Structures are given as C-alpha cells and as structure tokens.
PDB file of C-alpha atoms in Angstrom:
ATOM      1  CA  MET A  75       0.000   0.000   0.000  1.00  0.00           C
ATOM      2  CA  ILE A  76       1.302   3.454  -0.904  1.00  0.00           C
ATOM      3  CA  THR A  77       1.643   5.722   2.136  1.00  0.00           C
ATOM      4  CA  THR A  78       4.222   8.184   0.805  1.00  0.00           C
ATOM      5  CA  ILE A  79       4.449  10.323  -2.334  1.00  0.00           C
ATOM      6  CA  ILE A  80       7.834  11.748  -3.379  1.00  0.00           C
ATOM      7  CA  PHE A  81       7.864  14.588  -5.926  1.00  0.00           C
ATOM      8  CA  ASP A  82      10.677  15.936  -8.038  1.00  0.00           C
ATOM      9  CA  LEU A  83      10.358  19.738  -8.337  1.00  0.00           C
ATOM     10  CA  GLY A  84      11.902  21.120 -11.543  1.00  0.00           C
ATOM     11  CA  ALA A  85       9.830  20.406 -14.675  1.00  0.00           C
ATOM     12  CA  VAL A  86       7.181  18.715 -12.510  1.00  0.00           C
ATOM     13  CA  LEU A  87       5.941  21.439 -10.152  1.00  0.00           C
ATOM     14  CA  ILE A  88       8.226  24.354 -11.047  1.00  0.00           C
ATOM     15  CA  ASP A  89       9.096  25.763 -14.457  1.00  0.00           C
ATOM     16  CA  TRP A  90      12.815  26.534 -14.456  1.00  0.00           C
ATOM     17  CA  ASN A  91      14.419  27.408 -17.775  1.00  0.00           C
ATOM     18  CA  PRO A  92      17.648  29.342 -18.507  1.00  0.00           C
ATOM     19  CA  HIS A  93      16.061  30.469 -21.800  1.00  0.00           C
ATOM     20  CA  TYR A  94      13.865  32.919 -19.872  1.00  0.00           C
ATOM     21  CA  MET A  95      16.863  34.920 -18.721  1.00  0.00           C
ATOM     22  CA  TYR A  96      19.257  34.385 -21.624  1.00  0.00           C
ATOM     23  CA  SER A  97      16.658  35.398 -24.206  1.00  0.00           C
ATOM     24  CA  THR A  98      17.052  38.923 -22.794  1.00  0.00           C
ATOM     25  CA  ILE A  99      20.818  38.775 -23.447  1.00  0.00           C
ATOM     26  CA  PHE A 100      21.035  37.069 -26.831  1.00  0.00           C
ATOM     27  CA  ASN A 101      19.324  38.499 -29.893  1.00  0.00           C
ATOM     28  CA  ASP A 102      19.944  35.315 -31.857  1.00  0.00           C
ATOM     29  CA  GLU A 103      18.159  32.214 -30.548  1.00  0.00           C
ATOM     30  CA  GLU A 104      20.578  29.785 -32.186  1.00  0.00           C
ATOM     31  CA  GLU A 105      23.502  31.600 -30.591  1.00  0.00           C
ATOM     32  CA  MET A 106      21.767  31.328 -27.199  1.00  0.00           C
ATOM     33  CA  LYS A 107      21.100  27.614 -27.667  1.00  0.00           C
ATOM     34  CA  ASN A 108      24.722  27.006 -28.645  1.00  0.00           C
ATOM     35  CA  PHE A 109      25.935  28.867 -25.554  1.00  0.00           C
ATOM     36  CA  LEU A 110      23.690  26.833 -23.261  1.00  0.00           C
ATOM     37  CA  ALA A 111      24.637  23.572 -24.962  1.00  0.00           C
ATOM     38  CA  SER A 112      28.388  24.136 -24.992  1.00  0.00           C
ATOM     39  CA  VAL A 113      29.222  26.534 -22.137  1.00  0.00           C
ATOM     40  CA  THR A 114      26.674  26.597 -19.278  1.00  0.00           C
ATOM     41  CA  THR A 115      25.805  22.947 -19.866  1.00  0.00           C
ATOM     42  CA  SER A 116      23.490  20.698 -17.866  1.00  0.00           C
ATOM     43  CA  ASP A 117      26.514  18.716 -16.676  1.00  0.00           C
ATOM     44  CA  TRP A 118      28.146  21.900 -15.361  1.00  0.00           C
ATOM     45  CA  ASN A 119      24.961  23.025 -13.601  1.00  0.00           C
ATOM     46  CA  GLU A 120      24.496  19.594 -12.028  1.00  0.00           C
ATOM     47  CA  GLU A 121      27.826  19.947 -10.237  1.00  0.00           C
ATOM     48  CA  GLN A 122      26.378  22.948  -8.378  1.00  0.00           C
ATOM     49  CA  ASP A 123      23.299  20.819  -7.670  1.00  0.00           C
ATOM     50  CA  ALA A 124      25.695  18.252  -6.185  1.00  0.00           C
ATOM     51  CA  GLY A 125      27.178  20.759  -3.775  1.00  0.00           C
ATOM     52  CA  ARG A 126      29.877  22.676  -5.637  1.00  0.00           C
ATOM     53  CA  SER A 127      29.624  26.361  -4.737  1.00  0.00           C
ATOM     54  CA  LEU A 128      28.205  28.776  -7.289  1.00  0.00           C
ATOM     55  CA  GLN A 129      31.395  30.820  -7.087  1.00  0.00           C
ATOM     56  CA  GLU A 130      33.637  27.830  -7.756  1.00  0.00           C
ATOM     57  CA  GLY A 131      31.460  26.656 -10.646  1.00  0.00           C
ATOM     58  CA  THR A 132      31.402  30.134 -12.151  1.00  0.00           C
ATOM     59  CA  GLU A 133      35.138  30.766 -11.863  1.00  0.00           C
ATOM     60  CA  LEU A 134      35.921  27.359 -13.347  1.00  0.00           C
ATOM     61  CA  LEU A 135      33.817  28.150 -16.412  1.00  0.00           C
ATOM     62  CA  VAL A 136      35.161  31.701 -16.790  1.00  0.00           C
ATOM     63  CA  LYS A 137      38.685  30.280 -16.815  1.00  0.00           C
ATOM     64  CA  GLN A 138      37.647  27.752 -19.461  1.00  0.00           C
ATOM     65  CA  PHE A 139      35.688  30.241 -21.625  1.00  0.00           C
ATOM     66  CA  PRO A 140      37.055  33.742 -20.851  1.00  0.00           C
ATOM     67  CA  GLU A 141      35.438  35.134 -23.993  1.00  0.00           C
ATOM     68  CA  HIS A 142      32.017  34.355 -22.460  1.00  0.00           C
ATOM     69  CA  GLU A 143      32.731  35.762 -18.992  1.00  0.00           C
ATOM     70  CA  ALA A 144      29.854  38.251 -18.803  1.00  0.00           C
ATOM     71  CA  ASN A 145      27.280  35.715 -19.962  1.00  0.00           C
ATOM     72  CA  ILE A 146      28.636  33.020 -17.645  1.00  0.00           C
ATOM     73  CA  ARG A 147      28.430  35.325 -14.627  1.00  0.00           C
ATOM     74  CA  ALA A 148      24.850  36.193 -15.565  1.00  0.00           C
ATOM     75  CA  PHE A 149      23.831  32.565 -14.984  1.00  0.00           C
ATOM     76  CA  TYR A 150      23.822  32.864 -11.197  1.00  0.00           C
ATOM     77  CA  ASN A 151      23.771  36.662 -10.873  1.00  0.00           C
ATOM     78  CA  ARG A 152      20.382  36.632 -12.624  1.00  0.00           C
ATOM     79  CA  TRP A 153      19.353  33.082 -11.757  1.00  0.00           C
ATOM     80  CA  ASP A 154      15.987  34.127 -10.313  1.00  0.00           C
ATOM     81  CA  GLU A 155      14.946  35.273 -13.816  1.00  0.00           C
ATOM     82  CA  MET A 156      15.103  31.625 -14.934  1.00  0.00           C
ATOM     83  CA  LEU A 157      12.208  30.729 -12.634  1.00  0.00           C
ATOM     84  CA  GLY A 158       8.826  30.678 -14.320  1.00  0.00           C
ATOM     85  CA  GLU A 159       5.305  30.046 -13.094  1.00  0.00           C
ATOM     86  CA  PRO A 160       4.444  26.891 -11.191  1.00  0.00           C
ATOM     87  CA  PHE A 161       2.883  24.116 -13.249  1.00  0.00           C
ATOM     88  CA  TRP A 162      -0.526  24.789 -11.748  1.00  0.00           C
ATOM     89  CA  ASP A 163      -2.152  21.564 -12.987  1.00  0.00           C
ATOM     90  CA  THR A 164       0.483  19.547 -11.140  1.00  0.00           C
ATOM     91  CA  VAL A 165       0.246  21.790  -8.084  1.00  0.00           C
ATOM     92  CA  GLU A 166      -3.498  21.043  -8.063  1.00  0.00           C
ATOM     93  CA  ILE A 167      -2.757  17.311  -7.984  1.00  0.00           C
ATOM     94  CA  PHE A 168      -0.313  17.904  -5.123  1.00  0.00           C
ATOM     95  CA  LYS A 169      -3.029  19.879  -3.301  1.00  0.00           C
ATOM     96  CA  GLU A 170      -5.547  17.059  -3.711  1.00  0.00           C
ATOM     97  CA  LEU A 171      -3.067  14.509  -2.384  1.00  0.00           C
ATOM     98  CA  LYS A 172      -2.202  16.761   0.559  1.00  0.00           C
ATOM     99  CA  GLU A 173      -5.833  17.460   1.444  1.00  0.00           C
ATOM    100  CA  SER A 174      -6.736  13.763   1.333  1.00  0.00           C
ATOM    101  CA  ASN A 175      -4.610  13.317   4.484  1.00  0.00           C
ATOM    102  CA  LYS A 176      -3.757   9.819   3.282  1.00  0.00           C
ATOM    103  CA  TYR A 177      -0.111  10.362   2.423  1.00  0.00           C
ATOM    104  CA  LYS A 178       3.115  11.807   3.677  1.00  0.00           C
ATOM    105  CA  ILE A 179       4.464  13.942   0.827  1.00  0.00           C
ATOM    106  CA  TYR A 180       8.128  14.754   0.306  1.00  0.00           C
ATOM    107  CA  ALA A 181      10.307  16.404  -2.335  1.00  0.00           C
ATOM    108  CA  LEU A 182      13.591  14.987  -3.586  1.00  0.00           C
ATOM    109  CA  THR A 183      15.256  17.597  -5.743  1.00  0.00           C
ATOM    110  CA  ASN A 184      18.495  18.219  -7.608  1.00  0.00           C
ATOM    111  CA  TRP A 185      18.972  21.871  -6.699  1.00  0.00           C
ATOM    112  CA  SER A 186      21.805  24.083  -5.509  1.00  0.00           C
ATOM    113  CA  ALA A 187      21.630  24.779  -1.788  1.00  0.00           C
ATOM    114  CA  GLU A 188      22.467  28.415  -2.547  1.00  0.00           C
ATOM    115  CA  THR A 189      19.594  29.032  -4.968  1.00  0.00           C
ATOM    116  CA  PHE A 190      16.921  26.875  -3.322  1.00  0.00           C
ATOM    117  CA  PRO A 191      15.971  29.564  -0.754  1.00  0.00           C
ATOM    118  CA  VAL A 192      14.912  31.772  -3.693  1.00  0.00           C
ATOM    119  CA  ALA A 193      12.404  29.115  -4.752  1.00  0.00           C
ATOM    120  CA  LEU A 194      11.229  28.605  -1.171  1.00  0.00           C
ATOM    121  CA  ALA A 195      10.455  32.295  -0.881  1.00  0.00           C
ATOM    122  CA  ARG A 196       8.665  32.406  -4.239  1.00  0.00           C
ATOM    123  CA  TYR A 197       6.478  29.279  -4.218  1.00  0.00           C
ATOM    124  CA  ASP A 198       4.178  28.941  -1.201  1.00  0.00           C
ATOM    125  CA  PHE A 199       3.271  25.340  -2.024  1.00  0.00           C
ATOM    126  CA  LEU A 200       6.809  24.233  -1.157  1.00  0.00           C
ATOM    127  CA  ASN A 201       5.732  24.689   2.460  1.00  0.00           C
ATOM    128  CA  TRP A 202       3.123  21.946   2.036  1.00  0.00           C
ATOM    129  CA  PHE A 203       5.745  19.208   1.962  1.00  0.00           C
ATOM    130  CA  ASP A 204       6.379  17.078   5.028  1.00  0.00           C
ATOM    131  CA  GLY A 205      10.064  17.338   4.155  1.00  0.00           C
ATOM    132  CA  ILE A 206      12.354  18.381   1.306  1.00  0.00           C
ATOM    133  CA  VAL A 207      15.728  16.799   0.571  1.00  0.00           C
ATOM    134  CA  VAL A 208      17.920  19.127  -1.511  1.00  0.00           C
ATOM    135  CA  SER A 209      20.894  17.680  -3.362  1.00  0.00           C
ATOM    136  CA  GLY A 210      23.138  20.708  -2.885  1.00  0.00           C
ATOM    137  CA  ALA A 211      22.732  20.520   0.881  1.00  0.00           C
ATOM    138  CA  GLU A 212      23.510  16.797   0.911  1.00  0.00           C
ATOM    139  CA  LYS A 213      26.467  17.050  -1.526  1.00  0.00           C
ATOM    140  CA  MET A 214      24.991  14.365  -3.771  1.00  0.00           C
ATOM    141  CA  ARG A 215      22.206  14.180  -6.340  1.00  0.00           C
ATOM    142  CA  LYS A 216      19.886  11.925  -8.267  1.00  0.00           C
ATOM    143  CA  PRO A 217      20.397   9.328  -9.637  1.00  0.00           C
ATOM    144  CA  ALA A 218      22.865   8.305  -6.874  1.00  0.00           C
ATOM    145  CA  PRO A 219      21.059   5.653  -4.792  1.00  0.00           C
ATOM    146  CA  GLU A 220      22.589   7.122  -1.622  1.00  0.00           C
ATOM    147  CA  PHE A 221      20.663  10.335  -2.215  1.00  0.00           C
ATOM    148  CA  TYR A 222      17.310   8.533  -2.295  1.00  0.00           C
ATOM    149  CA  GLN A 223      18.372   6.621   0.794  1.00  0.00           C
ATOM    150  CA  ILE A 224      18.831   9.879   2.715  1.00  0.00           C
ATOM    151  CA  LEU A 225      15.130  10.656   2.276  1.00  0.00           C
ATOM    152  CA  LEU A 226      14.062   7.084   3.110  1.00  0.00           C
ATOM    153  CA  ASP A 227      16.161   7.008   6.272  1.00  0.00           C
ATOM    154  CA  ARG A 228      15.507  10.572   7.447  1.00  0.00           C
ATOM    155  CA  HIS A 229      11.741  10.246   7.188  1.00  0.00           C
ATOM    156  CA  SER A 230      11.408   6.516   7.982  1.00  0.00           C
ATOM    157  CA  VAL A 231       9.936   5.731   4.551  1.00  0.00           C
ATOM    158  CA  LYS A 232       9.662   2.118   3.418  1.00  0.00           C
ATOM    159  CA  PRO A 233      10.576   1.871  -0.296  1.00  0.00           C
ATOM    160  CA  GLU A 234       7.704  -0.517  -1.035  1.00  0.00           C
ATOM    161  CA  GLU A 235       5.221   2.013   0.400  1.00  0.00           C
ATOM    162  CA  ALA A 236       6.524   4.988  -1.617  1.00  0.00           C
ATOM    163  CA  LEU A 237       5.637   6.408  -5.023  1.00  0.00           C
ATOM    164  CA  PHE A 238       8.205   8.600  -6.784  1.00  0.00           C
ATOM    165  CA  ILE A 239       7.350  11.135  -9.525  1.00  0.00           C
ATOM    166  CA  ASP A 240      10.125  12.587 -11.727  1.00  0.00           C
ATOM    167  CA  ASP A 241      10.443  13.871 -15.296  1.00  0.00           C
ATOM    168  CA  ASN A 242      13.941  12.413 -15.774  1.00  0.00           C
ATOM    169  CA  TYR A 243      13.857   8.748 -16.743  1.00  0.00           C
ATOM    170  CA  ARG A 244      17.330   8.009 -15.349  1.00  0.00           C
ATOM    171  CA  ASN A 245      16.033   9.098 -11.925  1.00  0.00           C
ATOM    172  CA  ILE A 246      13.010   6.829 -12.310  1.00  0.00           C
ATOM    173  CA  LEU A 247      15.236   3.835 -13.053  1.00  0.00           C
ATOM    174  CA  ALA A 248      17.375   4.576  -9.987  1.00  0.00           C
ATOM    175  CA  ALA A 249      14.306   4.759  -7.736  1.00  0.00           C
ATOM    176  CA  GLU A 250      12.903   1.517  -9.105  1.00  0.00           C
ATOM    177  CA  LYS A 251      16.200  -0.256  -8.385  1.00  0.00           C
ATOM    178  CA  LEU A 252      15.628   0.674  -4.736  1.00  0.00           C
ATOM    179  CA  GLY A 253      12.153  -0.866  -4.841  1.00  0.00           C
ATOM    180  CA  ILE A 254      10.293   2.448  -5.102  1.00  0.00           C
ATOM    181  CA  LYS A 255       7.321   2.415  -7.447  1.00  0.00           C
ATOM    182  CA  SER A 256       7.692   5.331  -9.866  1.00  0.00           C
ATOM    183  CA  ILE A 257       5.839   7.416 -12.429  1.00  0.00           C
ATOM    184  CA  HIS A 258       7.784   9.012 -15.269  1.00  0.00           C
ATOM    185  CA  PHE A 259       6.223  12.482 -15.431  1.00  0.00           C
ATOM    186  CA  THR A 260       5.333  13.712 -18.908  1.00  0.00           C
ATOM    187  CA  SER A 261       2.287  15.896 -18.184  1.00  0.00           C
ATOM    188  CA  ALA A 262      -0.133  16.691 -15.377  1.00  0.00           C
ATOM    189  CA  GLY A 263      -2.929  15.014 -17.320  1.00  0.00           C
ATOM    190  CA  GLU A 264      -0.988  11.782 -17.697  1.00  0.00           C
ATOM    191  CA  LEU A 265       0.065  11.887 -14.044  1.00  0.00           C
ATOM    192  CA  ARG A 266      -3.540  12.284 -12.937  1.00  0.00           C
ATOM    193  CA  ARG A 267      -4.588   9.360 -15.134  1.00  0.00           C
ATOM    194  CA  GLU A 268      -1.934   7.097 -13.614  1.00  0.00           C
ATOM    195  CA  LEU A 269      -2.795   8.171 -10.065  1.00  0.00           C
ATOM    196  CA  VAL A 270      -6.489   7.486 -10.679  1.00  0.00           C
ATOM    197  CA  GLU A 271      -5.722   4.086 -12.221  1.00  0.00           C
ATOM    198  CA  SER A 272      -3.661   3.112  -9.198  1.00  0.00           C
ATOM    199  CA  GLY A 273      -6.377   4.308  -6.771  1.00  0.00           C
ATOM    200  CA  ILE A 274      -4.227   7.038  -5.231  1.00  0.00           C
ATOM    201  CA  ILE A 275      -6.568   9.778  -6.456  1.00  0.00           C
ATOM    202  CA  VAL A 276     -10.266   8.985  -6.481  1.00  0.00           C
TER     203      VAL A 276
END
C-alpha cells in the first residue's frame, strides 16, 4: 500500500528554464542555444546541484571560456529570472493529495543549496511538503542511490510504500532499483490518469 508520495520539483511542479533569462541577453536564438549547450551545460549546472559552490562553478567556467565571462556570470547573478510560473495543474494534484490526508508527501530535488531559498520564498506550495531533501545541501544528487536513501532514512519511509514522480527517466530507473514504485512524469494530465488508475486519487 502506498503511504508516501515523493515529488521531483523542476519540470514537474516548477518551471525553471535558462532560456527565460538568456533570451534577454542574446538576440539570436541559435547563438543562445549554442551557448547553453556548450558553455553553461546541464553537466556543469548539475555539479552545483551536487554541492559545488556557485562561485567555484562560475570561476571554473570563466577560466575555461574567458570570452564568455559576462554571460557566464549572468547565470547565477540573474538566476531568479530563470524561474517561471508553477505548473498549476500539477500543483493542483499535489493539493488534492495533501488534502486527502492519506499520504506523507516529500520532495527529492536536484537543486543548488544556494539558490533553493529563492524558490522557497517564491512558491508557497513548497511549504506543504512534510520534508524536502535538496541535493546541494547533501552534496549528492539523483540518480545516486545514496541520495534517495537519505530521504528514506531521514523520514522513515519504506521503499515498497513509496511512489516517486520525476520527469527524468534516469532518476526513475534509480528509484525503481531501490524498490520504489515510480511514475515518469510527462504531463499533469498523464500523471492524474496514472494516479487514478492506481487508486491514489479517487
């Protein structure tokens, strides 16, 4: 029986996209996409999610790409401009689950410990969680099994009683290896359908 729901945050409940900020810097969309793909890459950003300081990550990249210094520094100097609206349809599902009083609900997120307070201040629904485990604070991130284990141990969650929701399939596979039933998030509508089918939402 499922007693615990574990949500990912980015791309599930919160719209975070560097394009929002960088589209105000670059006039050419292809140039912006090339910069994001080759300079401020996902792999680079994930190291900050795993606990590397924003300053260290920034200086490392500036040293590597000095010609892009101003645009690299903008990444964290103007990071809050990358935050969009919540995905309200998913937030509504979260609200229904919370108000049912049937489940403990947690968040397991790959997020820098230095930028997460900005999100906490902006999105009230983050206060609905029974607990949030932030990768940057723990110095490890999904899909490392040890990161999932922190949440399980800290909140006394049995893997077989948990349901994990994440948009990244590699994170789903890692959760399932730990015996956590998972839903690969593609849309709020599809999530609702799967939750109804499994009897979690009536």
